[in-house]
Short mmCIF file of C-alpha atoms in Angstrom, two decimals:
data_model
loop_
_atom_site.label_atom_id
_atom_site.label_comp_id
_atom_site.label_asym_id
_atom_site.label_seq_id
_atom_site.Cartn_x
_atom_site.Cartn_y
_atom_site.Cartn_z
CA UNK A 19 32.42 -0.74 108.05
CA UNK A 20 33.00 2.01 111.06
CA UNK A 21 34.26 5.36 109.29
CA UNK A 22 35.93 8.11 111.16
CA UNK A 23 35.45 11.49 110.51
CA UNK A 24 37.86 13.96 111.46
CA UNK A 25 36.93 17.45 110.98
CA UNK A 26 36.26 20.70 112.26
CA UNK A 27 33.94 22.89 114.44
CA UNK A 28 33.45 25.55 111.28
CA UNK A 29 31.96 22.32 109.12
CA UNK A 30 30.90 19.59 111.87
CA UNK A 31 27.16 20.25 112.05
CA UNK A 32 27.34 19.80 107.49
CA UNK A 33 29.77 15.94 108.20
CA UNK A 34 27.45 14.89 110.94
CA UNK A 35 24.38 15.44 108.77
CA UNK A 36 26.09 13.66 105.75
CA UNK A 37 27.30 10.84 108.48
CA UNK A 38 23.40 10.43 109.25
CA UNK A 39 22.29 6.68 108.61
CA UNK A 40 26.04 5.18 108.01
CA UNK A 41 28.27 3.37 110.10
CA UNK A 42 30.83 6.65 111.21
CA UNK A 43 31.73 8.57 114.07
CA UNK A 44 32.62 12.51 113.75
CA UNK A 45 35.21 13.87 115.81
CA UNK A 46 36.38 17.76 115.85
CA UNK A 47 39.82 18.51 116.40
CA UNK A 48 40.39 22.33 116.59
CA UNK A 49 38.72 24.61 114.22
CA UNK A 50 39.31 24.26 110.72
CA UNK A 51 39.50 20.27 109.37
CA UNK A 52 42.44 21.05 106.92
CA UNK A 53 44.94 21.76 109.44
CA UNK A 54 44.16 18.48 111.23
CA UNK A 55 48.03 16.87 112.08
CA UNK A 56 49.29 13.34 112.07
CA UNK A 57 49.53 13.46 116.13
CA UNK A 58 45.92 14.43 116.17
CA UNK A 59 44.80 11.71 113.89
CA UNK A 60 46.42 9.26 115.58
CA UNK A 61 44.80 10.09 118.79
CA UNK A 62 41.42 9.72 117.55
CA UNK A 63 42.31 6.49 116.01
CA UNK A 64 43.01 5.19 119.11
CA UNK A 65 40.12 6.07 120.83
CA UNK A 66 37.99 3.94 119.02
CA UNK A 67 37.93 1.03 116.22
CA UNK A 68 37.36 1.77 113.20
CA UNK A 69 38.18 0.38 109.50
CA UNK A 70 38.68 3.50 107.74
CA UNK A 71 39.04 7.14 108.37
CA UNK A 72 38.33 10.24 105.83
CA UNK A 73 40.24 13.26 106.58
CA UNK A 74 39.64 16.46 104.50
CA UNK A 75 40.27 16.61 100.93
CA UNK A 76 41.95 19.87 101.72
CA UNK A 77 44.39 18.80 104.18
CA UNK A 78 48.12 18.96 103.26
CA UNK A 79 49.64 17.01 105.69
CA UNK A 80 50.63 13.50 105.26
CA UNK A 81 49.02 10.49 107.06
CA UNK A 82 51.64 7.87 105.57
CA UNK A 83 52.63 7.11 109.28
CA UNK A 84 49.72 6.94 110.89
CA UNK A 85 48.12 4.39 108.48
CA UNK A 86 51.48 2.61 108.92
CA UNK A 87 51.25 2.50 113.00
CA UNK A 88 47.64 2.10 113.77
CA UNK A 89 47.52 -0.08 110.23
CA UNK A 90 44.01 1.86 109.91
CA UNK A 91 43.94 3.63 106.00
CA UNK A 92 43.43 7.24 105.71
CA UNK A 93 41.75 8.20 102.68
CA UNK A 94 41.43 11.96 101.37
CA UNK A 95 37.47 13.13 101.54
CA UNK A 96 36.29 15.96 99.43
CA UNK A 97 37.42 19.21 99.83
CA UNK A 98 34.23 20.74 100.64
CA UNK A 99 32.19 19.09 103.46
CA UNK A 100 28.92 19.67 101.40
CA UNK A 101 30.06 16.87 99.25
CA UNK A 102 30.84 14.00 101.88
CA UNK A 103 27.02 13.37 101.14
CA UNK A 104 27.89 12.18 97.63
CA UNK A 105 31.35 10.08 98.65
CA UNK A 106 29.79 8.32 101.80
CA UNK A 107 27.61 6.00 100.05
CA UNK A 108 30.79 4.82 97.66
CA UNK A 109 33.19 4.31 100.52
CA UNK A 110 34.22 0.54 100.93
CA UNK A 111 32.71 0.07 97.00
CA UNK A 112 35.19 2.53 95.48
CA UNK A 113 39.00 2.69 95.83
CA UNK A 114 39.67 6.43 97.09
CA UNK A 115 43.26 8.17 97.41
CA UNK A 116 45.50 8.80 99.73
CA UNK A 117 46.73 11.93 98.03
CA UNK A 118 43.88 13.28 95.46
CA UNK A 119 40.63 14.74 97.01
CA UNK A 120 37.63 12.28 96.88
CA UNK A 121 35.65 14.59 94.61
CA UNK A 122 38.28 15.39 92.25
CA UNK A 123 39.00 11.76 91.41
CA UNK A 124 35.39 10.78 90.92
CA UNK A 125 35.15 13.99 88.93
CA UNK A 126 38.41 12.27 86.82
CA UNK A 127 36.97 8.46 86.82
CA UNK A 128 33.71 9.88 86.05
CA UNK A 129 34.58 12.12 82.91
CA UNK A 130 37.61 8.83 82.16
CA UNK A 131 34.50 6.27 81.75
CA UNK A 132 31.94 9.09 79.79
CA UNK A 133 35.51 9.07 77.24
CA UNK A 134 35.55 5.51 77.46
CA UNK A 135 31.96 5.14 76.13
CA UNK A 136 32.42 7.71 73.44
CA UNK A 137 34.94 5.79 71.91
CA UNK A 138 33.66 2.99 71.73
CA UNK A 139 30.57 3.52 70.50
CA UNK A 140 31.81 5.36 67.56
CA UNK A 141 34.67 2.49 66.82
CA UNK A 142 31.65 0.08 66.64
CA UNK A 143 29.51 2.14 64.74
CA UNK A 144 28.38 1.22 61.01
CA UNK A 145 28.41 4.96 60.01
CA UNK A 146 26.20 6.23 56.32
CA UNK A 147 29.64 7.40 54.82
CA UNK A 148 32.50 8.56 55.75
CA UNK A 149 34.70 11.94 55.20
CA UNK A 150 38.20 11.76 54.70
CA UNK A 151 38.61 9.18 57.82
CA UNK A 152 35.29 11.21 59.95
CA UNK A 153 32.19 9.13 60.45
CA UNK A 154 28.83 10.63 59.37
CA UNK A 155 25.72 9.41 60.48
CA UNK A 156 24.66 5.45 61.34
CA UNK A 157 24.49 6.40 65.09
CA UNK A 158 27.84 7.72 65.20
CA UNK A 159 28.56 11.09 67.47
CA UNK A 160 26.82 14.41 65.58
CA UNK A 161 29.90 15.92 63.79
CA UNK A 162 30.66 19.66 64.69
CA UNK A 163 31.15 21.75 61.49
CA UNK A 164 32.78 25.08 62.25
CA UNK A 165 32.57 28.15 59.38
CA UNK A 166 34.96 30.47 58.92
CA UNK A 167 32.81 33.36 56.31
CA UNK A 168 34.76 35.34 53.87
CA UNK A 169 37.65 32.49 53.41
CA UNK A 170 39.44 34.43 51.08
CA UNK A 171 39.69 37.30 53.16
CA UNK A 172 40.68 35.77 55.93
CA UNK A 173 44.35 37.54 57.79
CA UNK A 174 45.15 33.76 59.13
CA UNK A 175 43.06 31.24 57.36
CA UNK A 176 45.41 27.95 58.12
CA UNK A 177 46.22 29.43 61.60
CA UNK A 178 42.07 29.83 62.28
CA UNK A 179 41.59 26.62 60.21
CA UNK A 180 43.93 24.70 62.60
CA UNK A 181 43.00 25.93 65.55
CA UNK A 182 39.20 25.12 65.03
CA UNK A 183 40.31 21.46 64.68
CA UNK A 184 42.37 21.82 67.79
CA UNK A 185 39.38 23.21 69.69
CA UNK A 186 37.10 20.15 68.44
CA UNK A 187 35.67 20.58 65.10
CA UNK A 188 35.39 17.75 62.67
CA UNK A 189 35.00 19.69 59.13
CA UNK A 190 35.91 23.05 58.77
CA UNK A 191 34.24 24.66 56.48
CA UNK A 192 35.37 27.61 53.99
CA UNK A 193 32.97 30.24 53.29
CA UNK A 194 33.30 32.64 50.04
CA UNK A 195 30.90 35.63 49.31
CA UNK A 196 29.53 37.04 46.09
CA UNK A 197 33.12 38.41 45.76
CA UNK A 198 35.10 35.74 45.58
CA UNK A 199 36.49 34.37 42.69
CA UNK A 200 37.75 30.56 41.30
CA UNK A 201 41.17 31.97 42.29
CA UNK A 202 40.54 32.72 45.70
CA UNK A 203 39.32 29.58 45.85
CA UNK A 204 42.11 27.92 44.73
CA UNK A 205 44.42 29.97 46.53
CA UNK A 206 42.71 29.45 50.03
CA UNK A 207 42.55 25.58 49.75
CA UNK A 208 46.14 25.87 48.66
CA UNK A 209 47.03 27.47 51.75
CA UNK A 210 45.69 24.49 53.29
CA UNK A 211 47.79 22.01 51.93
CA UNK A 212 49.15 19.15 54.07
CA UNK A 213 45.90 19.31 56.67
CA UNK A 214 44.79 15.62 56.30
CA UNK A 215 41.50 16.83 58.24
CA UNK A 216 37.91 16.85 56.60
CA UNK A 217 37.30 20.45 54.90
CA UNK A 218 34.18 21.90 52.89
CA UNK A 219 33.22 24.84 50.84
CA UNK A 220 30.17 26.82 51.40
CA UNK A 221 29.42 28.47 48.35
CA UNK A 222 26.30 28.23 46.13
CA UNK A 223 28.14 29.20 42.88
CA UNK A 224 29.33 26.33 40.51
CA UNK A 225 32.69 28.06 39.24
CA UNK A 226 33.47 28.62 42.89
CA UNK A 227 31.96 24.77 43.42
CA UNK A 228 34.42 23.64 41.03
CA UNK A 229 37.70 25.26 41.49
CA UNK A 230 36.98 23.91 45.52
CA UNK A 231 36.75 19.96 44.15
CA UNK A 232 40.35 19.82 43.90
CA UNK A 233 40.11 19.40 47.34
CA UNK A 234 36.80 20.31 49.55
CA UNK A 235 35.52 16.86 50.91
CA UNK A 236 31.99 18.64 51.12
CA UNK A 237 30.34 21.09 49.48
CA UNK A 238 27.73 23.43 50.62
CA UNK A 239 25.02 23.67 49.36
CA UNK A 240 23.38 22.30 46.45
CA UNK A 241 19.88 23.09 44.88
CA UNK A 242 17.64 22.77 41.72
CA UNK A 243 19.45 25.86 40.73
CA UNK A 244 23.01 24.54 40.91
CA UNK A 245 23.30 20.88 40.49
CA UNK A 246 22.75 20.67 36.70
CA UNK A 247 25.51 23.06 36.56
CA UNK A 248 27.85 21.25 38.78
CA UNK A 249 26.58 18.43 40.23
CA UNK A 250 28.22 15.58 37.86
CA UNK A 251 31.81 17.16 38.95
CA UNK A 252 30.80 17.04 42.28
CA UNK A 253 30.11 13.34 41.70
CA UNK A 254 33.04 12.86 39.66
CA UNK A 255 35.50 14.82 42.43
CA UNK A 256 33.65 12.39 45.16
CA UNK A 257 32.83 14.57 47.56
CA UNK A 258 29.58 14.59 49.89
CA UNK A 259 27.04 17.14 49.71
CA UNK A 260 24.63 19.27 51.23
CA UNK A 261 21.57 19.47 49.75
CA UNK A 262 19.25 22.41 50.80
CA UNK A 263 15.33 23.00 49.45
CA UNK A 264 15.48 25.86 47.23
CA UNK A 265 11.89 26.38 45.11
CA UNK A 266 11.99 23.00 44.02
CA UNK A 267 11.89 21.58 47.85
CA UNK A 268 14.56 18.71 49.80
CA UNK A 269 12.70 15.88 48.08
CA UNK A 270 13.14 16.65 44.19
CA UNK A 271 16.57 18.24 45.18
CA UNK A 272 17.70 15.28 47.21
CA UNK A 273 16.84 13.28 43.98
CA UNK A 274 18.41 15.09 41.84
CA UNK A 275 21.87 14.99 43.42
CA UNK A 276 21.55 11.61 43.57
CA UNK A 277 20.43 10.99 39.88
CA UNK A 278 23.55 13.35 39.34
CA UNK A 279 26.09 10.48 40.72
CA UNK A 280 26.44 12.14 44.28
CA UNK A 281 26.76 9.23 46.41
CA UNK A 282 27.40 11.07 49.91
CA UNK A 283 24.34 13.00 50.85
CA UNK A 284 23.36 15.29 53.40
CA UNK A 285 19.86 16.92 53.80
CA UNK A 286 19.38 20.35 55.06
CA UNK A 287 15.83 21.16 55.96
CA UNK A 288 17.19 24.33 56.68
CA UNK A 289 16.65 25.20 60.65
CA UNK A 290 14.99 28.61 61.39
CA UNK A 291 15.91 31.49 63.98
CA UNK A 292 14.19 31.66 67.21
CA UNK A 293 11.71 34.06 66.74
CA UNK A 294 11.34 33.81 63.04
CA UNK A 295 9.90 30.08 62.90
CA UNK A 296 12.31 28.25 64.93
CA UNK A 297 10.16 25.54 66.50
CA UNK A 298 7.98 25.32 63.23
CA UNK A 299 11.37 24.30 61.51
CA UNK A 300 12.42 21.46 63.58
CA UNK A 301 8.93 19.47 62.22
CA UNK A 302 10.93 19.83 58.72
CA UNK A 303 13.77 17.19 60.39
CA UNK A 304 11.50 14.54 60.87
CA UNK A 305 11.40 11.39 58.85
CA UNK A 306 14.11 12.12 56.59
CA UNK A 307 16.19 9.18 54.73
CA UNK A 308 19.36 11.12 55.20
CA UNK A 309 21.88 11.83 57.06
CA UNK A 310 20.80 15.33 58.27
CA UNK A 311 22.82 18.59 58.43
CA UNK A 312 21.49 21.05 61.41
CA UNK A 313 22.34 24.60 61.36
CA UNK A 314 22.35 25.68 64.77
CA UNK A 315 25.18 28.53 64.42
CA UNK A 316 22.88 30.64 62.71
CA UNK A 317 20.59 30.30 65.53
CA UNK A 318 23.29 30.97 68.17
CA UNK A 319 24.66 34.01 66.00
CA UNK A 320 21.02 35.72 66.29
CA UNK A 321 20.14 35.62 69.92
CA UNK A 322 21.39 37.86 72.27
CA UNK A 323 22.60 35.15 75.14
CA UNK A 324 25.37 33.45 75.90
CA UNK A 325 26.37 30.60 73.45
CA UNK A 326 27.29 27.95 76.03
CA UNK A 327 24.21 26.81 76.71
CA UNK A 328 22.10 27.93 73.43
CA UNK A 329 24.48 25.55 72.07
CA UNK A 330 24.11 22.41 74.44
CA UNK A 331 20.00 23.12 74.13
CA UNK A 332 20.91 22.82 70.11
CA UNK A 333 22.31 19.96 70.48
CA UNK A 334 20.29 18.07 72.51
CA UNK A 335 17.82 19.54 69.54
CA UNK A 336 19.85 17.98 67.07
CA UNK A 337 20.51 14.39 68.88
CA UNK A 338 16.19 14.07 68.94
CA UNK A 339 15.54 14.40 65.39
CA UNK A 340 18.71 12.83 64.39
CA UNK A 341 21.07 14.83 63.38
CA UNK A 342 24.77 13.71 61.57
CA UNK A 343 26.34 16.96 61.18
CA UNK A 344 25.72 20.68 63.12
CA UNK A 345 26.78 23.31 62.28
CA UNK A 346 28.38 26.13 64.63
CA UNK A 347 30.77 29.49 64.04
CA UNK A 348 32.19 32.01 65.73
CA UNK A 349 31.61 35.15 63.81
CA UNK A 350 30.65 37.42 66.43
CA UNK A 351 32.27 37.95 69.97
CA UNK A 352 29.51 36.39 71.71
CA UNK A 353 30.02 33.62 69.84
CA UNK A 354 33.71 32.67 70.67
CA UNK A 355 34.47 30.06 72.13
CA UNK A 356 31.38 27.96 70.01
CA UNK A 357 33.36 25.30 68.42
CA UNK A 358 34.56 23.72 71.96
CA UNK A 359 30.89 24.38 73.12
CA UNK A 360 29.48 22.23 70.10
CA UNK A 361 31.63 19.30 70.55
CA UNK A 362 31.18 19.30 74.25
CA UNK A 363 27.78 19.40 73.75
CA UNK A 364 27.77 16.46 70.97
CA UNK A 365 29.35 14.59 73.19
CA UNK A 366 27.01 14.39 75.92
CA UNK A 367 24.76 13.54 73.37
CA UNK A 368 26.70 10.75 72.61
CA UNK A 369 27.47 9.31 75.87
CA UNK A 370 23.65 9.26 77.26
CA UNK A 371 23.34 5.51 76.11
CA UNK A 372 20.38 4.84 78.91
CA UNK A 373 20.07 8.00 80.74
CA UNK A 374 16.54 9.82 79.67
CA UNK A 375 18.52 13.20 80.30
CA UNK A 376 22.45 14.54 78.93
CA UNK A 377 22.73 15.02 83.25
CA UNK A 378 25.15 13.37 85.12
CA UNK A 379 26.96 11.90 82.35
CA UNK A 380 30.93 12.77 83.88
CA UNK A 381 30.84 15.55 81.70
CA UNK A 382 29.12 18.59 81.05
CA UNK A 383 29.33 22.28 79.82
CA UNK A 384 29.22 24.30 83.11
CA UNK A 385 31.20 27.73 82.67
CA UNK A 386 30.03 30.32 85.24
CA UNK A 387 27.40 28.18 87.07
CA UNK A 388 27.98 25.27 89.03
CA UNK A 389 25.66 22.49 89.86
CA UNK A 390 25.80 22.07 93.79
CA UNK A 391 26.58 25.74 95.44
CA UNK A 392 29.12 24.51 98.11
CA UNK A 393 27.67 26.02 101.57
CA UNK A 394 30.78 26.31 103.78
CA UNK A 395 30.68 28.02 107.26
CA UNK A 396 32.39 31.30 107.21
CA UNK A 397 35.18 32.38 109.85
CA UNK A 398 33.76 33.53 113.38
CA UNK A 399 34.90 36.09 115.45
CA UNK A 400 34.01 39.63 116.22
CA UNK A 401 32.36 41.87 113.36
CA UNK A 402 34.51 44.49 112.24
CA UNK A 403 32.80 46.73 109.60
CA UNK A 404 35.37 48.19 107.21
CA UNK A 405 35.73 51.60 106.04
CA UNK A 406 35.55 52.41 102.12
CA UNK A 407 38.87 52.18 100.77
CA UNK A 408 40.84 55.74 100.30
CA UNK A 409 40.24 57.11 97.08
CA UNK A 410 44.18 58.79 96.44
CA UNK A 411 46.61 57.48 94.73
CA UNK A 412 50.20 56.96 96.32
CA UNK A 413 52.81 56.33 93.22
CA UNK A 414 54.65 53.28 94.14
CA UNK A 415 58.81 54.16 94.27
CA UNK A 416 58.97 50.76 92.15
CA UNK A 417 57.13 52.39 89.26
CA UNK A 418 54.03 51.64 87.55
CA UNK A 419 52.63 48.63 85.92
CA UNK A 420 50.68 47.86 82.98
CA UNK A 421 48.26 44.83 83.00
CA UNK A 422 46.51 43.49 79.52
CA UNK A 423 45.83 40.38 78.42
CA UNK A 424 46.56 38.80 74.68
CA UNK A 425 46.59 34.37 73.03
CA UNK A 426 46.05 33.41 76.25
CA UNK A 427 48.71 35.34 78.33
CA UNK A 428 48.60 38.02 80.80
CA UNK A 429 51.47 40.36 80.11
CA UNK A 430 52.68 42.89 82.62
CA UNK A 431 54.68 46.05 81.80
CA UNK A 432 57.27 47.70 83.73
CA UNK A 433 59.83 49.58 82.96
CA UNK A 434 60.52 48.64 79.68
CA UNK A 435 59.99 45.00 80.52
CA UNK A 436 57.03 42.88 79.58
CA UNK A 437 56.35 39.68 82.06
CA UNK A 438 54.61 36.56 80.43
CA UNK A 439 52.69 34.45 82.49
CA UNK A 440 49.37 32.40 82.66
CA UNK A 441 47.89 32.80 85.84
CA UNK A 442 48.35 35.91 88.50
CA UNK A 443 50.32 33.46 91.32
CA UNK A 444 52.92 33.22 88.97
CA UNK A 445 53.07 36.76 87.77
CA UNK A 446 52.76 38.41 90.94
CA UNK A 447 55.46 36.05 92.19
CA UNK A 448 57.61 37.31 89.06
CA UNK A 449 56.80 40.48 89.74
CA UNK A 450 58.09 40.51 93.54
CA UNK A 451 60.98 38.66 92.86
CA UNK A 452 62.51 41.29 90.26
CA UNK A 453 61.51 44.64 92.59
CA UNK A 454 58.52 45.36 90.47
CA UNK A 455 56.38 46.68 93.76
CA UNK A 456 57.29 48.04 97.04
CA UNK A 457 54.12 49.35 98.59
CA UNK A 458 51.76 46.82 100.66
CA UNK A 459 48.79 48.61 98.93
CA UNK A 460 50.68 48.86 95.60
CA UNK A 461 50.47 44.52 96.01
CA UNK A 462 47.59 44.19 96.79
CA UNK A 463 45.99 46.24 94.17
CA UNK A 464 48.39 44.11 91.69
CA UNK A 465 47.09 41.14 92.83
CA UNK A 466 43.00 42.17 92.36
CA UNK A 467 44.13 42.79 88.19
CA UNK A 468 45.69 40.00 88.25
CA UNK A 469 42.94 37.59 89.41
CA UNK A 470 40.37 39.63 86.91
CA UNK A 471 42.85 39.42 84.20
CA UNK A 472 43.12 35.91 85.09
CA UNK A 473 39.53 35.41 85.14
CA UNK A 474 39.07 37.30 81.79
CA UNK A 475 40.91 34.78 79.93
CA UNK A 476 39.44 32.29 82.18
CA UNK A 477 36.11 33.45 80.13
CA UNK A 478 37.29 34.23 77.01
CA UNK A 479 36.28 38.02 77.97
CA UNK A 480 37.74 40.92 77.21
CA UNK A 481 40.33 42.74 79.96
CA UNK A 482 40.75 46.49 80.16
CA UNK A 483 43.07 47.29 83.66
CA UNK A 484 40.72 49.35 85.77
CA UNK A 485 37.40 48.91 84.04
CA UNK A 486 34.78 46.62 85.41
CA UNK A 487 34.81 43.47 84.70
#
């Protein structure tokens, strides 16, 4: 099959290396591939025979009419010539698009069939139990337990509660302190009511244990020094357990939950921090009968690095030894954004089927890094060094602005006015539009907040207009 290649003199030497060994000719026509033009294209078509031709995924202009006169198909590349490498070998095999870039519809199939999998591996799966419709165990996908401590003290427990299901969690789980009361606990599940969504308590005291039966699906945690107390109701209520060691160790608890009547068990072996016993701790999860419970947000919440990958490393941690249920929480700052983490993370674990690594899977947990740096020529011309930027301030006749971010939104005051938008195209076209800036340095000093404000919520950071990012 003979490929064409339009591009441009900025990126020819990168498509003639990835051309290298296949069937395709590269052509440059003028300087920069994305402003090749229909008249152009044609040209080049003519010149030679060929069976398909791959223009930039970045170009914007449509080849409808070509195709339609030379009755050659144009097909939309990648968007950055360092990836033609990875679309080459798939041309003729795969269908690609006239209209979406090469590498953002494989991205699409890609992450489409890892879905795919996922679902159908846990619709076939024979699970241990199940919660409230959630599978547990049997080979289904580990189940991502988020905590939210101090329940009954919570400002916005069903808003939090909600949204932790929205983000991915399977259970949510309740937590009450030593100053809670039967009450509270009452009160906070009430608040609940209508969320037909798996929910637990976390709570080691058997008044709190019981006023939670009347409707936790899962309690956490019993031990030798509670289930005498409190086990039987637990039973009766039927609602699954976790069972943690205590003095008396897993084994003799584990059996005495289940001589209790608790049919749904879960066995905590109780996973260390790193630096306090960590790796010793994982030998614990080996061989048990049960469906296991791993506690990696305790973990996450006591080292000082960022959670996205400490929690795909858990994970993967919690997929070897087997894992059913792990547990994550976003008590901290440097924890937010955990729960979506976790059941990204469990989900590569779930779709590996063959593959001896969670790599390559269609999906994957990549926030600031990326996994091929895309090496694109820069412009060329003559060097002109730049001056620092003046250091005064000219007010702008418009008036001021003020830039902060909050749920999600960048808001922008001015003059009594506070603009609501998502990303800083649309606010600064917003702000334009309605007089908000009449200074050329005045916009373009709007425009740098707004792409770090933008990027702030981008990474779940923190803004503050004028500080460093």
């Amino acid at each position: 099959m003979r490929i064409l290649l339009p591009t441009g003199s900025l990126t020819a030497d990168i498509v003639r290396k990835a051309a290298a060994g296949y069937d395709a000719e590269v052509v440059v026509a003028g300087e920069i591939a994305a402003f090749l033009t229909p008249a152009d294209l044609k040209r080049m078509i003519s010149m030679g025979d060929y069976d398909m031709v791959i223009v930039s995924g970045m170009s914007t202009a449509s080849f409808a009419s070509v195709e339609e006169e030379t009755g050659v198909p144009v097909y939309r590349g990648p968007r950055h010539a360092a990836d033609l490498g990875m679309i080459l070998p798939l041309a003729g095999k795969v269908p690609l698009s006239r209209t979406v870039p090469a590498d953002e519809l494989f991205a699409a199939e890609r992450r489409e069939a890892a879905f795919g999998r996922l679902a159908e591996v846990e619709e076939k799966v024979e699970p241990e139990f199940v919660i409230r419709g959630t599978k547990i165990g049997g080979g289904s996908r580990i189940k991502v337990l988020a905590e939210i401590m101090d329940a009954h003290r919570h400002p916005a427990l069903r808003e939090t509660v909600e949204a932790y299901f929205r983000r991915g969690a399977d259970i949510v789980d309740l937590g009450f302190g030593f100053d809670a009361t039967p009450e509270d606990v009452e009160r906070c599940f009430a608040a609940l009511d209508g969320i037909d969504r798996p929910l637990a308590a976390d709570t080691q005291d058997p008044a709190l244990i019981g006023a939670a039966l009347c409707r936790a699906d899962l309690i956490l945690s019993l031990h030798e020094g509670n289930i005498p107390a409190i086990g039987h109701d637990v039973a009766a209520a039927g609602a699954a357990a976790v069972i943690v060691p205590g003095e008396a160790g897993l084994d003799a608890n584990l059996k005495a939950a289940e001589k209790a009547g608790i049919a749904a068990l879960i066995a905590d072996p109780l996973l260390q921090p790193a630096g306090s016993g960590f790796v010793a701790s994982l030998g614990n999860f080996s061989g048990a009968s049960r469906p296991l419970f791993f506690g990696a947000g305790n973990v996450v919440e006591l080292l000082d690095a960022d959670s996205v990958g400490a929690n795909a490393l858990l994970a993967a941690c919690a997929h070897e030894v087997g894992a059913a249920v792990i547990f994550t929480s976003e008590h901290s700052d440097k924890t937010r954004g955990s729960v979506a983490e976790m059941r990204r993370a469990t989900e590569m674990m779930a779709v590996m089927g063959d593959h001896p690594y969670p790599k390559d899977l269609g999906i994957d947990l990549f926030v600031l890094k990326e996994k091929r740096r895309r090496r694109e020529p820069g412009p060329e011309g003559e060097r002109l060094d730049v001056l620092p930027a003046p250091e005064g301030f000219i007010p702008d006749p418009a008036g001021n602005l003020r830039i902060a971010i909050e749920g999600g939104w960048i808001l922008v005051g001015h003059k009594g006015r506070v603009f609501w938008g998502r990303t800083a195209a649309d606010l600064a076209a917003a702000l334009i539009e309605n007089g908000c800036v009449s200074r050329l340095d005045h916009a373009a000093y709007l425009g740098r907040e707004l792409a770090r404000a933008e990027t702030a919520l981008l990474l779940g950071r923190s803004y503050v207009q004028d500080g460093r990012f």
